[in-house]
């Protein structure tokens, strides 16, 4: 995966975890670090403070527009090793904190999720 895609993906996933309330302090800190590094790269490439923060926090436009704008700006600014490493660290933390199960069972009756559970169901 190219460095720009890695960074943009890490920012997107970090933002989703924060919005979903699933981000731990460690993940939140890693996300903030990555945001700071990316904003700094964008400022070095001529973006002003407000513009760089808006791009990184993806506060304007639709999701696709935000990702495209950030990708273009970051591609022009380049991704250095510390930024790439911060993105990889964030993605690793998000994967490690991920849910163990992904279940879609809208019509389930008596569904139990987890390991080593016991359940007795009686249906009339």
mmCIF file of C-alpha atoms in Angstrom, residues 4-107:
data_model
loop_
_atom_site.group_PDB
_atom_site.id
_atom_site.type_symbol
_atom_site.label_atom_id
_atom_site.label_comp_id
_atom_site.label_asym_id
_atom_site.label_seq_id
_atom_site.Cartn_x
_atom_site.Cartn_y
_atom_site.Cartn_z
ATOM 1 C CA UNK A 4 -0.533 8.325 1.112
ATOM 2 C CA UNK A 5 -3.282 5.681 1.053
ATOM 3 C CA UNK A 6 -1.976 4.249 4.325
ATOM 4 C CA UNK A 7 -2.123 7.639 6.054
ATOM 5 C CA UNK A 8 -5.550 8.562 4.698
ATOM 6 C CA UNK A 9 -6.944 5.162 5.659
ATOM 7 C CA UNK A 10 -5.499 5.450 9.166
ATOM 8 C CA UNK A 11 -7.043 8.905 9.596
ATOM 9 C CA UNK A 12 -10.433 7.648 8.389
ATOM 10 C CA UNK A 13 -10.395 4.600 10.668
ATOM 11 C CA UNK A 14 -9.163 6.635 13.633
ATOM 12 C CA UNK A 15 -11.966 9.148 13.127
ATOM 13 C CA UNK A 16 -14.544 6.352 12.903
ATOM 14 C CA UNK A 17 -13.297 4.805 16.146
ATOM 15 C CA UNK A 18 -13.492 8.168 17.870
ATOM 16 C CA UNK A 19 -17.027 8.816 16.631
ATOM 17 C CA UNK A 20 -18.153 5.323 17.586
ATOM 18 C CA UNK A 21 -16.749 5.776 21.072
ATOM 19 C CA UNK A 22 -14.550 2.698 20.747
ATOM 20 C CA UNK A 23 -11.239 4.535 20.862
ATOM 21 C CA UNK A 24 -9.090 3.903 23.921
ATOM 22 C CA UNK A 25 -6.731 6.569 25.258
ATOM 23 C CA UNK A 26 -3.874 4.864 23.424
ATOM 24 C CA UNK A 27 -5.771 4.940 20.121
ATOM 25 C CA UNK A 28 -6.888 8.538 20.674
ATOM 26 C CA UNK A 29 -3.288 9.580 21.385
ATOM 27 C CA UNK A 30 -2.009 7.766 18.283
ATOM 28 C CA UNK A 31 -4.734 9.426 16.197
ATOM 29 C CA UNK A 32 -3.877 12.883 17.570
ATOM 30 C CA UNK A 33 -0.185 12.281 16.854
ATOM 31 C CA UNK A 34 -0.936 11.279 13.267
ATOM 32 C CA UNK A 35 -3.237 14.285 12.773
ATOM 33 C CA UNK A 36 -0.491 16.587 14.011
ATOM 34 C CA UNK A 37 2.133 15.063 11.732
ATOM 35 C CA UNK A 38 -0.144 15.268 8.688
ATOM 36 C CA UNK A 39 -1.176 18.861 9.450
ATOM 37 C CA UNK A 40 2.506 19.784 9.743
ATOM 38 C CA UNK A 41 3.253 18.170 6.367
ATOM 39 C CA UNK A 42 0.388 20.064 4.748
ATOM 40 C CA UNK A 43 1.534 23.370 6.261
ATOM 41 C CA UNK A 44 5.043 22.795 4.910
ATOM 42 C CA UNK A 45 3.487 22.413 1.482
ATOM 43 C CA UNK A 46 1.764 25.791 1.660
ATOM 44 C CA UNK A 47 -1.574 25.071 3.338
ATOM 45 C CA UNK A 48 -2.468 27.517 6.064
ATOM 46 C CA UNK A 49 -3.199 26.298 9.605
ATOM 47 C CA UNK A 50 -6.964 26.383 9.231
ATOM 48 C CA UNK A 51 -6.944 24.619 5.863
ATOM 49 C CA UNK A 52 -4.552 21.901 7.000
ATOM 50 C CA UNK A 53 -6.549 21.182 10.149
ATOM 51 C CA UNK A 54 -9.822 21.128 8.178
ATOM 52 C CA UNK A 55 -8.369 18.660 5.701
ATOM 53 C CA UNK A 56 -6.968 16.411 8.393
ATOM 54 C CA UNK A 57 -10.122 16.466 10.484
ATOM 55 C CA UNK A 58 -12.138 16.131 7.277
ATOM 56 C CA UNK A 59 -14.679 18.733 8.326
ATOM 57 C CA UNK A 60 -15.873 19.818 4.864
ATOM 58 C CA UNK A 61 -17.786 18.092 2.072
ATOM 59 C CA UNK A 62 -18.967 14.554 1.650
ATOM 60 C CA UNK A 63 -16.849 11.646 2.841
ATOM 61 C CA UNK A 64 -15.571 10.938 -0.674
ATOM 62 C CA UNK A 65 -14.778 14.599 -1.306
ATOM 63 C CA UNK A 66 -12.904 14.853 1.986
ATOM 64 C CA UNK A 67 -10.856 11.780 1.263
ATOM 65 C CA UNK A 68 -10.044 12.955 -2.263
ATOM 66 C CA UNK A 69 -9.006 16.432 -1.101
ATOM 67 C CA UNK A 70 -6.840 15.042 1.681
ATOM 68 C CA UNK A 71 -5.276 12.464 -0.643
ATOM 69 C CA UNK A 72 -4.411 15.105 -3.249
ATOM 70 C CA UNK A 73 -2.942 17.520 -0.706
ATOM 71 C CA UNK A 74 -0.979 14.797 1.052
ATOM 72 C CA UNK A 75 0.345 13.408 -2.236
ATOM 73 C CA UNK A 76 1.615 16.890 -3.092
ATOM 74 C CA UNK A 77 3.149 17.343 0.367
ATOM 75 C CA UNK A 78 4.646 13.862 0.518
ATOM 76 C CA UNK A 79 4.658 11.405 3.395
ATOM 77 C CA UNK A 80 7.777 11.144 5.524
ATOM 78 C CA UNK A 81 8.803 8.091 7.554
ATOM 79 C CA UNK A 82 7.526 9.334 10.944
ATOM 80 C CA UNK A 83 4.096 10.028 9.441
ATOM 81 C CA UNK A 84 3.985 6.633 7.752
ATOM 82 C CA UNK A 85 5.068 4.902 10.968
ATOM 83 C CA UNK A 86 2.434 6.787 12.977
ATOM 84 C CA UNK A 87 -0.249 5.700 10.493
ATOM 85 C CA UNK A 88 0.847 2.069 10.679
ATOM 86 C CA UNK A 89 0.914 2.211 14.492
ATOM 87 C CA UNK A 90 -2.636 3.606 14.578
ATOM 88 C CA UNK A 91 -3.919 0.913 12.220
ATOM 89 C CA UNK A 92 -2.201 -1.786 14.293
ATOM 90 C CA UNK A 93 -3.800 -0.440 17.481
ATOM 91 C CA UNK A 94 -7.208 -0.302 15.812
ATOM 92 C CA UNK A 95 -6.862 -3.885 14.594
ATOM 93 C CA UNK A 96 -5.753 -5.080 18.025
ATOM 94 C CA UNK A 97 -8.739 -3.370 19.665
ATOM 95 C CA UNK A 98 -11.163 -4.602 17.013
ATOM 96 C CA UNK A 99 -14.155 -6.698 17.814
ATOM 97 C CA UNK A 100 -13.740 -10.435 17.803
ATOM 98 C CA UNK A 101 -17.074 -11.094 16.161
ATOM 99 C CA UNK A 102 -19.005 -9.509 13.343
ATOM 100 C CA UNK A 103 -22.566 -10.784 13.438
ATOM 101 C CA UNK A 104 -25.600 -9.834 11.399
ATOM 102 C CA UNK A 105 -28.587 -11.768 12.754
ATOM 103 C CA UNK A 106 -31.671 -9.533 12.525
ATOM 104 C CA UNK A 107 -34.181 -12.400 12.932
#
